[in-house]
């Protein structure tokens, strides 16, 4: 390509590649340290699969004393959404998955390997693209969208692989004169690289998660620079991960088919490629069939869903680690009190056969375990932090009744195996504390076999007997006395032996009292509830 053509393709002054390389020196890191990244496209939300990817990359980097950074891939300017970078950063911060480098909430960059937003790196890509053109390995393509569309249709009709290759790569063979004439005429162009791949040959590479993979070489003249002067994902990935010294590219397995192209581009540039780790995409069971979690059908595709509903952060992380490494569960059992971030995630054990199945039942069971391990004060603080954003009424109630709320949350907590496991997420807390503050409505169905009159009599009797200083045995002894007085058996065995002699057993009496006091047939330990509620309130409910 003549200097004149090169000047027409790249009219603006550009830094030299040597100048650029000098700004990106080798990183000084310990042996074996992983440098990895999350490279979101700022489209307005963070898909749970991207979060999963970022968390995996972050763990591998930080476990090895390496670096985890964020790079914003906004080369598709049409899809760019304002504020989307903040959405990503906030989501990561919410889970304490913290990048060492990258864009910050205030719009500045942190780190010496930036800028970390691709649209600010236009000159860098252009400088490298210019080099490739100078070497005669890239060329401007003047085909219009309509021409390309027609070409694809012809290929499809003939049952051929679609793409710009072989005889379809029309602009590959334009003469310098033709190129010059087109450029002078102001014809729009994009830059393609001249692939030397042979589709009938195979390229074999080692994926850290998938093992040895063999794919056909790439023979398509892919686009390096688009009509707006910005690079395609492929070219930007190669340039950026080279300059930013990424050692490991962790990304979804939907990128596997692009690896031959990426390795080819690294070779074209004379650079060492990173190691690739392609993880399985998160899937869901839908009517017994697996499918990708999709933004369209699944609200949980958006990582914000979990914060909105008050899922404990650690539980979400534990769940994802559990999806990554089947050994997580055993580790957790053996180490119930160690922080989740201390789990030694092992690359070799990352599950990657079929897609990882996202399952709410399992997530919820992990949530209950995680919440059960917390102190009442922790549950209080985390619920309040959630409520301040999501449930103003609850936040006010909790702030004005701090001690009482902690006492409520402390019922049956941290008592080993018998600890309460009824809380899944902060959203559920309201239901567990509200009845302490508001007299609940009582469903007469739940008071059977007694009539309302009988219930009132029995409750009034019990109100007189109840003393807040009784210990649990004395308390239960009084309920037994009450049972006998009102025609119930004072133990289950006796009732079962002679059911026709009784209205029911002491368990029914306890249920009726529970319903009067809490409004529900199931609750944590009634004795403890009454203690926390206080005698005055208990009596009001019994007498009301
Ligand atoms: N921007 C790409 C995506 O969001 C990043 C893929 C990669 O990690 O290289 O899928």
Coordinates of C-alpha atoms and ligand atoms in Angstrom, one line a residue:
X1 CA 0.0 0.0 0.0
X2 CA 1.4 3.4 -1.0
X3 CA 2.3 6.1 1.5
X4 CA -0.4 8.2 -0.1
X5 CA -3.1 5.6 0.7
X6 CA -1.8 5.2 4.2
X7 CA -2.1 8.9 4.7
X8 CA -5.6 8.9 3.4
X9 CA -6.6 6.1 5.7
X10 CA -5.0 7.6 8.7
X11 CA -5.0 11.4 8.2
X12 CA -4.6 12.3 11.9
X13 CA -1.3 12.3 13.7
X14 CA -0.9 9.1 15.7
X15 CA 1.6 8.0 18.3
X16 CA 4.1 5.4 17.2
X17 CA 3.8 1.9 18.5
X18 CA 7.1 2.3 20.3
X19 CA 5.7 5.3 22.1
X20 CA 2.6 3.3 23.1
X21 CA 4.6 0.2 24.2
X22 CA 6.8 2.4 26.4
X23 CA 3.7 3.5 28.4
X24 CA 2.8 -0.1 29.2
X25 CA 5.8 -1.7 30.8
X26 CA 5.8 -5.3 32.2
X27 CA 4.0 -5.5 35.5
X28 CA 6.1 -6.2 38.5
X29 CA 4.2 -9.1 40.1
X30 CA 5.1 -12.3 42.0
X31 CA 5.7 -15.4 40.0
X32 CA 2.4 -17.0 39.0
X33 CA 0.3 -13.9 39.7
X34 CA -2.8 -13.8 37.5
X35 CA -3.7 -10.5 35.8
X36 CA -7.3 -10.7 34.7
X37 CA -10.3 -8.5 34.0
X38 CA -13.9 -8.0 33.5
X39 CA -14.7 -6.3 30.3
X40 CA -18.3 -5.2 30.3
X41 CA -20.1 -3.5 27.5
X42 CA -22.0 -0.6 29.1
X43 CA -25.5 -1.5 28.1
X44 CA -27.2 -0.5 31.3
X45 CA -27.1 -3.6 33.5
X46 CA -24.8 -6.3 34.6
X47 CA -25.9 -9.8 33.6
X48 CA -25.4 -12.4 36.4
X49 CA -23.2 -14.3 33.9
X50 CA -20.9 -11.4 33.6
X51 CA -20.8 -11.0 37.3
X52 CA -20.0 -14.7 37.6
X53 CA -17.2 -14.1 35.1
X54 CA -15.9 -11.1 37.0
X55 CA -16.0 -12.9 40.3
X56 CA -14.1 -15.8 38.9
X57 CA -11.5 -13.5 37.4
X58 CA -11.2 -11.5 40.6
X59 CA -10.7 -14.6 42.7
X60 CA -8.0 -16.0 40.5
X61 CA -6.2 -12.7 40.4
X62 CA -6.4 -11.9 44.1
X63 CA -5.7 -15.4 45.2
X64 CA -2.4 -15.3 43.3
X65 CA -1.4 -11.8 44.4
X66 CA -2.2 -10.5 40.9
X67 CA -4.4 -7.8 39.5
X68 CA -8.1 -7.6 38.6
X69 CA -9.1 -4.7 36.5
X70 CA -12.2 -3.4 34.7
X71 CA -12.2 -2.4 31.0
X72 CA -15.2 -0.8 29.5
X73 CA -15.9 -2.2 26.1
X74 CA -17.9 0.6 24.5
X75 CA -16.8 0.4 20.9
X76 CA -20.4 -0.3 19.9
X77 CA -21.5 3.3 20.6
X78 CA -25.1 2.6 19.5
X79 CA -25.5 0.3 22.5
X80 CA -23.8 2.5 25.0
X81 CA -26.1 3.7 27.9
X82 CA -25.3 6.6 30.1
X83 CA -24.6 5.6 33.7
X84 CA -24.0 2.0 32.8
X85 CA -20.4 1.9 34.0
X86 CA -21.6 3.1 37.4
X87 CA -24.2 0.3 37.5
X88 CA -21.4 -2.2 37.0
X89 CA -19.1 -0.6 39.6
X90 CA -21.8 -0.4 42.2
X91 CA -22.8 -4.0 41.7
X92 CA -19.2 -5.1 42.1
X93 CA -18.8 -2.9 45.2
X94 CA -22.0 -4.3 46.7
X95 CA -20.4 -7.8 46.7
X96 CA -16.9 -6.6 47.6
X97 CA -15.5 -7.9 44.3
X98 CA -13.1 -5.0 44.0
X99 CA -11.1 -4.1 41.0
X100 CA -7.6 -2.8 41.5
X101 CA -7.7 -0.7 38.4
X102 CA -10.2 0.7 36.0
X103 CA -12.8 3.4 35.8
X104 CA -14.1 4.9 39.1
X105 CA -17.5 6.1 40.1
X106 CA -16.5 9.7 39.7
X107 CA -15.4 9.1 36.1
X108 CA -11.7 9.1 36.7
X109 CA -9.4 6.1 36.1
X110 CA -7.3 4.3 38.6
X111 CA -4.2 2.4 37.5
X112 CA -1.2 2.9 35.2
X113 CA -2.5 0.8 32.3
X114 CA -5.4 2.9 31.1
X115 CA -7.3 4.5 29.8
X116 CA -9.6 1.7 30.7
X117 CA -12.5 2.7 28.4
X118 CA -12.1 1.7 24.8
X119 CA -13.6 4.7 23.2
X120 CA -10.7 6.8 24.8
X121 CA -8.2 4.5 23.2
X122 CA -9.1 5.2 19.6
X123 CA -5.6 6.5 18.7
X124 CA -3.9 3.4 20.1
X125 CA -5.9 1.0 18.0
X126 CA -5.4 3.2 15.0
X127 CA -1.7 3.3 15.5
X128 CA -1.5 -0.5 15.5
X129 CA -3.9 -0.8 12.6
X130 CA -1.7 1.6 10.6
X131 CA 1.3 -0.7 11.3
X132 CA -0.6 -3.7 10.0
X133 CA -1.6 -1.7 6.9
X134 CA 2.0 -0.7 6.3
X135 CA 3.0 -4.4 6.5
X136 CA 0.5 -5.1 3.7
X137 CA -1.6 -7.3 6.1
X138 CA -4.8 -5.2 6.2
X139 CA -6.8 -3.4 3.6
X140 CA -9.7 -1.0 3.3
X141 CA -13.0 -2.6 2.3
X142 CA -15.5 -0.5 0.5
X143 CA -18.4 -3.0 0.3
X144 CA -21.7 -1.5 1.4
X145 CA -24.0 -3.1 4.0
X146 CA -26.3 -4.0 1.1
X147 CA -23.5 -5.8 -0.8
X148 CA -22.5 -7.7 2.3
X149 CA -26.1 -8.6 2.9
X150 CA -26.5 -9.9 -0.6
X151 CA -23.3 -11.8 -0.4
X152 CA -24.5 -13.5 2.8
X153 CA -27.8 -14.5 1.2
X154 CA -26.0 -16.0 -1.7
X155 CA -23.8 -18.0 0.6
X156 CA -26.7 -19.2 2.7
X157 CA -28.6 -20.2 -0.4
X158 CA -25.7 -22.3 -1.6
X159 CA -25.3 -23.8 1.8
X160 CA -21.9 -22.2 2.3
X161 CA -20.3 -20.8 5.4
X162 CA -21.1 -17.1 5.6
X163 CA -18.4 -14.4 5.8
X164 CA -15.8 -12.4 3.9
X165 CA -13.4 -15.0 2.7
X166 CA -11.9 -16.5 -0.4
X167 CA -13.6 -15.3 -3.5
X168 CA -16.1 -13.3 -1.5
X169 CA -13.4 -11.1 -0.1
X170 CA -13.8 -8.8 -3.0
X171 CA -11.8 -5.8 -1.7
X172 CA -8.8 -7.9 -0.8
X173 CA -7.6 -7.7 -4.4
X174 CA -8.2 -4.1 -5.2
X175 CA -5.3 -2.4 -6.8
X176 CA -3.7 0.6 -5.3
X177 CA -5.2 2.7 -8.0
X178 CA -8.7 1.4 -7.3
X179 CA -8.2 2.0 -3.6
X180 CA -7.0 5.5 -4.2
X181 CA -9.9 6.3 -6.5
X182 CA -12.4 5.1 -3.9
X183 CA -10.7 7.0 -1.1
X184 CA -10.5 10.2 -3.2
X185 CA -14.2 9.8 -4.1
X186 CA -14.9 9.7 -0.3
X187 CA -16.3 6.2 -0.4
X188 CA -16.9 4.9 3.2
X189 CA -14.6 2.1 4.2
X190 CA -13.7 -0.3 7.0
X191 CA -10.4 -2.0 7.6
X192 CA -10.1 -5.7 7.3
X193 CA -7.1 -7.9 7.9
X194 CA -5.8 -10.4 5.4
X195 CA -6.3 -13.7 6.9
X196 CA -3.8 -16.3 6.0
X197 CA -5.8 -19.1 7.7
X198 CA -6.9 -22.3 6.0
X199 CA -10.3 -23.4 7.1
X200 CA -9.4 -27.0 6.3
X201 CA -6.6 -27.0 8.8
X202 CA -7.1 -27.1 12.5
X203 CA -5.7 -25.1 15.3
X204 CA -5.2 -26.8 18.7
X205 CA -5.0 -24.9 21.9
X206 CA -5.3 -25.5 25.6
X207 CA -8.2 -23.9 27.4
X208 CA -7.7 -23.7 31.1
X209 CA -11.3 -24.8 31.8
X210 CA -12.2 -26.8 28.7
X211 CA -8.9 -28.5 28.2
X212 CA -7.5 -29.2 24.7
X213 CA -9.7 -27.7 22.0
X214 CA -9.3 -28.2 18.2
X215 CA -11.0 -25.7 15.9
X216 CA -10.7 -24.8 12.2
X217 CA -8.3 -22.0 11.4
X218 CA -9.9 -18.7 10.7
X219 CA -9.9 -17.7 7.0
X220 CA -12.3 -14.8 7.3
X221 CA -10.9 -11.3 6.7
X222 CA -12.5 -9.9 9.8
X223 CA -12.9 -6.2 10.4
X224 CA -10.2 -4.5 12.6
X225 CA -11.5 -0.9 12.4
X226 CA -15.1 0.0 11.8
X227 CA -16.5 2.9 9.8
X228 CA -16.5 5.1 12.9
X229 CA -12.8 4.6 13.4
X230 CA -13.3 2.4 16.5
X231 CA -12.0 -1.2 16.6
X232 CA -14.1 -4.3 16.6
X233 CA -14.2 -6.4 19.8
X234 CA -11.6 -8.8 18.3
X235 CA -9.0 -6.2 17.5
X236 CA -9.6 -4.2 20.8
X237 CA -9.3 -7.4 22.8
X238 CA -5.9 -8.3 21.3
X239 CA -4.5 -4.8 21.6
X240 CA -5.8 -4.1 25.1
X241 CA -5.0 -7.4 26.7
X242 CA -1.5 -7.2 25.2
X243 CA -0.9 -3.7 26.5
X244 CA -2.6 -4.2 29.9
X245 CA -0.6 -7.3 30.4
X246 CA -3.5 -9.6 30.9
X247 CA -2.2 -13.1 31.7
X248 CA -5.6 -14.9 31.8
X249 CA -8.8 -14.1 29.8
X250 CA -11.7 -15.5 31.7
X251 CA -14.9 -15.2 29.6
X252 CA -18.0 -17.0 28.6
X253 CA -17.8 -20.1 26.4
X254 CA -19.7 -18.3 23.7
X255 CA -16.3 -16.7 22.8
X256 CA -14.7 -20.1 22.1
X257 CA -15.3 -20.0 18.3
X258 CA -13.4 -16.7 18.1
X259 CA -10.2 -18.1 19.7
X260 CA -8.6 -19.1 16.3
X261 CA -9.1 -15.5 15.1
X262 CA -7.7 -14.1 18.4
X263 CA -4.7 -16.3 18.4
X264 CA -4.1 -15.4 14.7
X265 CA -4.3 -11.7 15.6
X266 CA -1.8 -12.1 18.5
X267 CA 0.5 -13.9 16.1
X268 CA 0.0 -11.2 13.5
X269 CA 1.0 -8.6 16.0
X270 CA 4.0 -10.7 17.2
X271 CA 2.6 -10.8 20.8
X272 CA 2.3 -13.5 23.4
X273 CA -1.4 -14.5 23.8
X274 CA -2.9 -14.7 27.2
X275 CA -4.2 -18.0 28.6
X276 CA -7.9 -18.5 27.9
X277 CA -10.4 -19.8 30.4
X278 CA -13.9 -20.1 28.9
X279 CA -16.5 -20.8 31.5
X280 CA -19.8 -22.5 31.0
X281 CA -22.7 -20.1 30.7
X282 CA -25.3 -20.0 33.5
X283 CA -28.4 -21.9 32.5
X284 CA -31.8 -22.5 33.8
X285 CA -34.2 -25.4 33.7
X286 CA -37.3 -24.4 31.9
X287 CA -40.0 -27.1 31.7
X288 CA -37.3 -29.7 32.1
X289 CA -35.1 -28.1 29.3
X290 CA -31.9 -26.3 29.8
X291 CA -31.6 -22.8 28.4
X292 CA -29.4 -19.7 29.0
X293 CA -30.5 -17.3 31.6
X294 CA -31.9 -14.5 29.6
X295 CA -32.6 -10.9 30.2
X296 CA -35.8 -11.3 28.4
X297 CA -37.4 -14.0 30.5
X298 CA -35.6 -14.0 33.8
X299 CA -35.5 -11.0 36.2
X300 CA -32.6 -12.6 38.0
X301 CA -30.5 -12.3 34.8
X302 CA -29.8 -8.8 36.2
X303 CA -27.5 -9.0 39.2
X304 CA -29.4 -6.0 40.7
X305 CA -32.3 -8.3 41.2
X306 CA -30.5 -9.8 44.2
X307 CA -29.7 -6.5 45.9
X308 CA -33.3 -5.3 45.3
X309 CA -34.8 -8.3 47.1
X310 CA -32.2 -8.2 49.9
X311 CA -30.3 -11.4 49.2
X312 CA -27.3 -11.5 51.6
X313 CA -24.2 -10.6 49.6
X314 CA -22.2 -13.5 51.0
X315 CA -24.9 -16.0 50.2
X316 CA -24.9 -14.9 46.5
X317 CA -21.1 -15.3 46.5
X318 CA -21.3 -18.6 48.2
X319 CA -23.8 -19.8 45.8
X320 CA -21.7 -18.8 42.8
X321 CA -18.6 -20.4 44.3
X322 CA -20.7 -23.5 44.8
X323 CA -21.6 -23.4 41.1
X324 CA -17.9 -22.9 40.2
X325 CA -16.4 -25.6 42.5
X326 CA -18.3 -28.6 43.6
X327 CA -15.9 -28.9 46.6
X328 CA -17.2 -25.6 48.0
X329 CA -19.9 -27.2 50.0
X330 CA -17.5 -29.6 51.8
X331 CA -15.2 -26.7 52.5
X332 CA -18.0 -24.7 54.0
X333 CA -19.1 -27.6 56.2
X334 CA -15.5 -28.0 57.5
X335 CA -15.0 -24.3 57.9
X336 CA -18.3 -22.8 58.9
X337 CA -16.9 -19.5 60.2
X338 CA -14.3 -18.6 57.7
X339 CA -15.1 -15.6 55.4
X340 CA -16.3 -16.7 52.0
X341 CA -13.4 -14.9 50.3
X342 CA -11.0 -17.3 52.0
X343 CA -12.3 -20.2 50.0
X344 CA -9.3 -21.5 47.9
X345 CA -10.9 -21.6 44.4
X346 CA -9.1 -24.2 42.3
X347 CA -8.9 -23.6 38.6
X348 CA -8.5 -27.3 38.0
X349 CA -11.8 -28.1 39.7
X350 CA -14.0 -25.6 38.1
X351 CA -17.1 -27.4 36.9
X352 CA -17.3 -26.9 33.2
X353 CA -18.9 -29.9 31.6
X354 CA -22.5 -28.8 31.1
X355 CA -23.7 -25.3 31.7
X356 CA -23.9 -24.4 35.4
X357 CA -27.5 -24.6 36.4
X358 CA -28.9 -21.6 38.3
X359 CA -31.3 -22.9 40.9
X360 CA -33.2 -20.7 43.3
X361 CA -33.9 -23.6 45.7
X362 CA -30.2 -24.1 46.3
X363 CA -29.6 -20.4 46.5
X364 CA -32.3 -20.0 49.1
X365 CA -31.0 -22.9 51.2
X366 CA -27.5 -21.3 51.1
X367 CA -29.1 -18.0 52.1
X368 CA -30.7 -19.5 55.1
X369 CA -27.4 -21.1 56.2
X370 CA -25.6 -17.8 55.8
X371 CA -28.2 -15.8 57.7
X372 CA -28.3 -18.4 60.4
X373 CA -24.6 -17.9 61.0
X374 CA -24.9 -14.2 61.5
X375 CA -25.4 -12.5 64.8
X376 CA -28.7 -10.7 65.4
X377 CA -26.9 -7.4 65.2
X378 CA -25.4 -8.2 61.8
X379 CA -28.9 -9.3 60.5
X380 CA -30.2 -6.0 61.9
X381 CA -27.6 -3.9 60.3
X382 CA -27.8 -5.6 56.9
X383 CA -31.5 -5.5 56.9
X384 CA -31.6 -1.9 57.8
X385 CA -29.1 -1.0 55.0
X386 CA -31.4 -2.8 52.6
X387 CA -34.6 -1.3 54.0
X388 CA -33.2 2.2 53.7
X389 CA -33.1 1.8 50.0
X390 CA -36.1 -0.5 49.5
X391 CA -38.6 -0.3 52.3
X392 CA -38.9 3.0 54.1
X393 CA -41.6 1.8 56.5
X394 CA -39.5 -1.0 57.7
X395 CA -36.4 1.2 58.0
X396 CA -38.2 3.7 60.2
X397 CA -39.6 0.9 62.4
X398 CA -36.2 -0.6 62.8
X399 CA -34.4 2.6 63.5
X400 CA -36.9 3.6 66.2
X401 CA -36.9 0.2 67.8
X402 CA -33.3 -0.9 67.5
X403 CA -32.8 -2.9 70.7
X404 CA -36.2 -4.6 70.4
X405 CA -35.5 -5.6 66.8
X406 CA -32.2 -7.1 67.7
X407 CA -33.9 -9.0 70.5
X408 CA -36.5 -10.3 68.1
X409 CA -33.8 -11.3 65.6
X410 CA -31.9 -13.0 68.4
X411 CA -34.7 -15.5 69.1
X412 CA -33.3 -19.0 68.5
X413 CA -30.2 -17.5 67.0
X414 CA -26.6 -18.8 67.3
X415 CA -27.6 -21.9 69.2
X416 CA -25.9 -24.5 67.0
X417 CA -27.9 -26.9 65.0
X418 CA -31.2 -25.6 66.3
X419 CA -30.6 -22.1 65.2
X420 CA -33.5 -20.6 63.3
X421 CA -33.3 -20.9 59.5
X422 CA -36.4 -19.1 58.5
X423 CA -34.8 -16.0 57.1
X424 CA -33.7 -16.2 53.5
X425 CA -33.3 -12.5 52.6
X426 CA -33.7 -9.1 54.1
X427 CA -37.0 -8.7 52.3
X428 CA -38.4 -11.5 54.6
X429 CA -37.5 -9.7 57.9
X430 CA -40.5 -7.4 57.9
X431 CA -42.8 -10.4 58.2
X432 CA -40.7 -11.7 61.1
X433 CA -40.7 -8.6 63.2
X434 CA -43.9 -6.7 62.3
X435 CA -46.2 -8.7 64.5
X436 CA -44.3 -7.6 67.5
X437 CA -45.3 -4.0 66.8
X438 CA -48.8 -4.4 65.5
X439 CA -51.5 -6.5 67.0
X440 CA -52.1 -9.2 64.3
X441 CA -55.4 -10.1 63.0
X442 CA -56.6 -13.5 64.1
X443 CA -58.2 -16.1 61.8
X444 CA -61.0 -17.9 63.8
X445 CA -60.2 -21.1 61.7
X446 CA -56.9 -21.3 63.5
X447 CA -58.5 -21.3 67.0
X448 CA -60.5 -24.4 66.5
X449 CA -61.9 -26.5 68.1
X450 CA -62.7 -23.6 70.5
X451 CA -65.4 -21.0 69.7
X452 CA -64.4 -17.4 70.1
X453 CA -66.1 -17.2 73.4
X454 CA -64.3 -20.2 74.7
X455 CA -61.0 -18.7 73.4
X456 CA -61.6 -15.5 75.3
X457 CA -62.3 -17.3 78.5
X458 CA -59.2 -19.4 78.2
X459 CA -57.0 -16.5 77.2
X460 CA -58.3 -14.4 80.1
X461 CA -57.5 -17.2 82.4
X462 CA -54.0 -17.6 81.0
X463 CA -53.4 -13.8 81.1
X464 CA -53.9 -14.0 84.9
X465 CA -51.5 -17.0 85.2
X466 CA -48.7 -15.6 83.0
X467 CA -45.6 -14.2 84.6
X468 CA -42.8 -12.8 82.6
X469 CA -40.3 -14.1 85.2
X470 CA -41.2 -17.8 84.8
X471 CA -38.5 -20.0 83.4
X472 CA -39.4 -22.1 80.4
X473 CA -40.4 -25.2 82.3
X474 CA -42.7 -23.2 84.7
X475 CA -44.2 -21.4 81.7
X476 CA -44.9 -24.7 80.0
X477 CA -46.3 -26.2 83.2
X478 CA -48.9 -23.4 83.3
X479 CA -49.9 -24.1 79.7
X480 CA -50.5 -27.7 80.7
X481 CA -52.6 -26.6 83.7
X482 CA -54.6 -24.4 81.3
X483 CA -55.0 -27.3 78.9
X484 CA -56.5 -29.6 81.6
X485 CA -58.8 -26.9 82.9
X486 CA -60.3 -26.4 79.4
X487 CA -60.7 -30.1 78.5
X488 CA -57.5 -30.8 76.7
X489 CA -55.0 -33.6 77.4
X490 CA -51.8 -32.3 79.0
X491 CA -49.7 -34.6 76.8
X492 CA -49.8 -36.0 73.3
X493 CA -49.5 -39.6 74.3
X494 CA -52.6 -39.4 76.5
X495 CA -54.5 -37.6 73.9
X496 CA -53.7 -40.2 71.2
X497 CA -54.6 -43.0 73.5
X498 CA -58.1 -41.5 74.3
X499 CA -58.9 -38.8 71.7
X500 CA -62.7 -38.9 72.4
X501 CA -62.1 -37.8 76.0
X502 CA -60.5 -34.5 75.0
X503 CA -61.0 -31.4 72.9
X504 CA -57.4 -31.9 71.8
X505 CA -53.9 -31.8 73.4
X506 CA -51.7 -29.3 75.0
X507 CA -50.2 -28.7 71.6
X508 CA -53.6 -27.3 70.5
X509 CA -53.6 -25.0 73.5
X510 CA -50.1 -23.8 72.6
X511 CA -51.3 -23.2 69.0
X512 CA -54.3 -21.2 70.1
X513 CA -52.1 -19.0 72.3
X514 CA -49.6 -18.6 69.5
X515 CA -52.3 -17.5 67.2
X516 CA -53.6 -14.9 69.6
X517 CA -50.1 -13.6 70.3
X518 CA -48.5 -13.7 66.9
X519 CA -51.4 -14.1 64.5
X520 CA -49.8 -17.2 63.0
X521 CA -49.8 -20.9 63.5
X522 CA -46.0 -21.1 63.1
X523 CA -43.4 -18.9 64.7
X524 CA -40.1 -19.2 66.4
X525 CA -40.2 -20.3 70.1
X526 CA -43.3 -18.8 71.7
X527 CA -41.8 -18.6 75.1
X528 CA -39.0 -16.4 73.7
X529 CA -41.4 -14.3 71.7
X530 CA -43.5 -13.5 74.8
X531 CA -40.4 -12.6 76.7
X532 CA -39.3 -10.1 74.0
X533 CA -42.8 -8.8 73.5
X534 CA -43.2 -7.9 77.1
X535 CA -45.9 -8.8 79.6
X536 CA -48.1 -5.7 78.9
X537 CA -48.3 -6.4 75.2
X538 CA -48.8 -10.2 75.7
X539 CA -51.7 -9.5 78.1
X540 CA -53.3 -7.0 75.7
X541 CA -53.3 -9.6 73.0
X542 CA -54.7 -12.3 75.3
X543 CA -57.4 -10.0 76.6
X544 CA -58.3 -8.3 73.3
Ligands
LIG1 N1 -17.3 -7.1 26.1 C1 -17.3 -8.5 26.0 C2 -18.6 -9.1 26.6 O1 -19.2 -8.4 27.3 C3 -16.1 -9.1 26.9 C4 -15.7 -10.4 26.6 C5 -14.3 -10.6 27.2 O2 -14.3 -10.8 28.4 O3 -13.3 -10.6 26.5 O4 -18.9 -10.2 26.2

